[in-house]
Amino acid sequence: MGRVSIIKLRPDIRSRCESILRDYPSVDGYILDRKRELACQPHEDDENVGGGRNSKISRPQETYVITLEQDMRLRMLENQKKAVTDCYLETDEDTRTIIRELYFKKHPTYTISGLSINQKVNVSIATAKRLRTRFLIELSEKLGMFEP
């Protein structure tokens, strides 16, 4: 494997990316919960008495579809899921192992050093750290957070 260059990642961006990675195993549940919340929202009664036109859509299914498309939280969750999935699938096996062990497990067994020492990855500790940083940078770029 070639040498991986180090680029500094702002601590706040790093922390946000790590939080997104830790939430990734639960993101499908969050998305489903959000869709349920939107589906169960109480609808407003039309108080327009007098025959004028109402600008709201009268069919609840269409309102629900529009709400799903317009909901910022739902879109954010779906974008985060896609970004993590894309980065994970586009990377090498050692980086996948690092991400899976450090972030996807509810109770991680290894530290970044432990992964290398126990030969769970086939790279040195320093290279493992660079691989993790590169993954976090790529994720932050996909999420529109990275500023060099």
Tab-separated table of C-alpha atoms in Angstrom:
chain	number	residue	atom	x	y	z
A	1	MET	CA	0.000	0.000	0.000
A	2	GLY	CA	1.324	3.445	-0.871
A	3	ARG	CA	1.992	6.197	1.578
A	4	VAL	CA	-1.135	8.020	2.720
A	5	SER	CA	-0.704	11.770	3.151
A	6	ILE	CA	-2.016	13.424	6.273
A	7	ILE	CA	-4.428	16.301	6.050
A	8	LYS	CA	-5.639	17.971	9.210
A	9	LEU	CA	-9.318	17.609	9.978
A	10	ARG	CA	-10.862	20.232	12.232
A	11	PRO	CA	-11.746	18.722	15.629
A	12	ASP	CA	-15.427	19.712	15.375
A	13	ILE	CA	-15.773	18.103	11.938
A	14	ARG	CA	-13.921	14.988	13.115
A	15	SER	CA	-16.200	14.708	16.128
A	16	ARG	CA	-19.336	15.129	13.992
A	17	CYS	CA	-18.180	12.467	11.506
A	18	GLU	CA	-17.361	10.053	14.330
A	19	SER	CA	-20.803	10.632	15.822
A	20	ILE	CA	-22.438	9.914	12.444
A	21	LEU	CA	-20.384	6.710	12.152
A	22	ARG	CA	-21.409	5.559	15.643
A	23	ASP	CA	-25.066	6.186	14.758
A	24	TYR	CA	-24.802	4.422	11.389
A	25	PRO	CA	-25.884	0.954	12.623
A	26	SER	CA	-29.112	2.555	13.943
A	27	VAL	CA	-29.803	4.960	11.070
A	28	ASP	CA	-32.340	2.694	9.340
A	29	GLY	CA	-34.363	2.683	12.564
A	30	TYR	CA	-34.117	6.472	12.841
A	31	ILE	CA	-35.347	6.838	9.261
A	32	LEU	CA	-38.254	4.474	9.872
A	33	ASP	CA	-39.174	6.293	13.098
A	34	ARG	CA	-39.107	9.641	11.313
A	35	LYS	CA	-41.327	8.348	8.508
A	36	ARG	CA	-43.780	7.051	11.108
A	37	GLU	CA	-43.760	10.423	12.882
A	38	LEU	CA	-44.553	12.180	9.627
A	39	ALA	CA	-47.287	9.692	8.740
A	40	CYS	CA	-48.984	10.169	12.110
A	41	GLN	CA	-48.904	13.961	12.175
A	42	PRO	CA	-52.323	15.389	12.988
A	43	HIS	CA	-53.878	17.048	9.984
A	44	GLU	CA	-55.317	20.520	10.194
A	45	ASP	CA	-59.047	20.922	9.703
A	46	ASP	CA	-60.126	23.206	6.905
A	47	GLU	CA	-61.808	26.151	8.568
A	48	ASN	CA	-62.409	27.886	5.274
A	49	VAL	CA	-66.166	28.149	5.364
A	50	GLY	CA	-67.538	29.963	2.403
A	51	GLY	CA	-66.432	28.101	-0.667
A	52	GLY	CA	-63.031	29.678	-1.314
A	53	ARG	CA	-60.216	27.524	-2.590
A	54	ASN	CA	-57.895	25.881	-0.117
A	55	SER	CA	-54.245	25.752	-1.105
A	56	LYS	CA	-53.655	22.523	0.844
A	57	ILE	CA	-53.874	19.134	-0.829
A	58	SER	CA	-56.995	17.332	0.321
A	59	ARG	CA	-55.695	13.772	-0.166
A	60	PRO	CA	-53.632	12.672	2.856
A	61	GLN	CA	-51.415	10.272	0.857
A	62	GLU	CA	-50.196	13.113	-1.368
A	63	THR	CA	-49.617	15.339	1.649
A	64	TYR	CA	-47.583	12.550	3.273
A	65	VAL	CA	-45.406	12.100	0.164
A	66	ILE	CA	-44.763	15.829	-0.065
A	67	THR	CA	-43.942	15.948	3.655
A	68	LEU	CA	-41.433	13.079	3.268
A	69	GLU	CA	-39.699	14.881	0.417
A	70	GLN	CA	-39.618	18.199	2.259
A	71	ASP	CA	-38.655	16.949	5.734
A	72	MET	CA	-35.157	18.207	6.529
A	73	ARG	CA	-34.420	15.687	9.302
A	74	LEU	CA	-35.410	12.752	7.107
A	75	ARG	CA	-33.309	14.044	4.196
A	76	MET	CA	-30.338	14.604	6.529
A	77	LEU	CA	-30.567	11.018	7.856
A	78	GLU	CA	-30.846	9.593	4.342
A	79	ASN	CA	-27.903	11.710	3.117
A	80	GLN	CA	-25.765	10.601	6.075
A	81	LYS	CA	-26.614	6.948	5.445
A	82	LYS	CA	-25.715	7.246	1.758
A	83	ALA	CA	-22.458	9.087	2.481
A	84	VAL	CA	-21.279	6.507	5.041
A	85	THR	CA	-22.333	3.581	2.838
A	86	ASP	CA	-20.584	5.051	-0.214
A	87	CYS	CA	-17.351	5.787	1.670
A	88	TYR	CA	-17.371	2.355	3.306
A	89	LEU	CA	-17.913	0.498	0.036
A	90	GLU	CA	-15.291	2.580	-1.809
A	91	THR	CA	-12.477	1.917	0.658
A	92	ASP	CA	-10.039	-0.964	1.221
A	93	GLU	CA	-10.532	-3.902	3.600
A	94	ASP	CA	-8.154	-2.591	6.301
A	95	THR	CA	-10.032	0.713	6.464
A	96	ARG	CA	-13.354	-1.151	6.607
A	97	THR	CA	-12.070	-3.195	9.532
A	98	ILE	CA	-10.943	-0.026	11.315
A	99	ILE	CA	-14.303	1.709	10.808
A	100	ARG	CA	-16.318	-1.392	11.700
A	101	GLU	CA	-14.316	-2.080	14.871
A	102	LEU	CA	-14.037	1.506	16.135
A	103	TYR	CA	-17.450	2.923	15.209
A	104	PHE	CA	-20.029	0.341	14.152
A	105	LYS	CA	-19.682	-1.949	17.177
A	106	LYS	CA	-21.782	-1.000	20.180
A	107	HIS	CA	-18.897	-1.950	22.479
A	108	PRO	CA	-15.620	-1.783	20.520
A	109	THR	CA	-13.120	-4.519	21.372
A	110	TYR	CA	-10.015	-2.757	20.069
A	111	THR	CA	-8.455	0.671	19.916
A	112	ILE	CA	-6.799	1.831	16.707
A	113	SER	CA	-3.451	0.653	18.148
A	114	GLY	CA	-4.923	-2.662	19.244
A	115	LEU	CA	-6.158	-3.386	15.735
A	116	SER	CA	-2.608	-3.176	14.424
A	117	ILE	CA	-0.905	-4.880	17.379
A	118	ASN	CA	-3.362	-7.809	17.282
A	119	GLN	CA	-3.018	-8.014	13.478
A	120	LYS	CA	-6.696	-7.331	12.804
A	121	VAL	CA	-5.399	-4.974	10.108
A	122	ASN	CA	-2.281	-5.533	8.035
A	123	VAL	CA	-0.786	-2.080	8.565
A	124	SER	CA	1.234	-0.267	11.211
A	125	ILE	CA	-0.403	1.839	13.919
A	126	ALA	CA	0.611	5.047	12.131
A	127	THR	CA	-0.824	3.837	8.821
A	128	ALA	CA	-4.028	2.701	10.542
A	129	LYS	CA	-4.415	6.218	11.957
A	130	ARG	CA	-3.832	7.713	8.505
A	131	LEU	CA	-6.405	5.361	6.959
A	132	ARG	CA	-8.955	6.381	9.586
A	133	THR	CA	-8.229	10.069	9.017
A	134	ARG	CA	-8.494	9.655	5.249
A	135	PHE	CA	-11.873	7.922	5.678
A	136	LEU	CA	-13.129	10.716	7.962
A	137	ILE	CA	-11.988	13.344	5.447
A	138	GLU	CA	-13.727	11.548	2.580
A	139	LEU	CA	-16.898	11.250	4.677
A	140	SER	CA	-16.778	14.922	5.628
A	141	GLU	CA	-16.368	15.818	1.929
A	142	LYS	CA	-19.411	13.724	0.961
A	143	LEU	CA	-21.397	15.428	3.731
A	144	GLY	CA	-20.245	18.888	2.617
A	145	MET	CA	-18.394	19.641	5.869
A	146	PHE	CA	-14.726	19.494	4.894
A	147	GLU	CA	-12.737	22.700	4.577
A	148	PRO	CA	-9.036	22.216	3.723
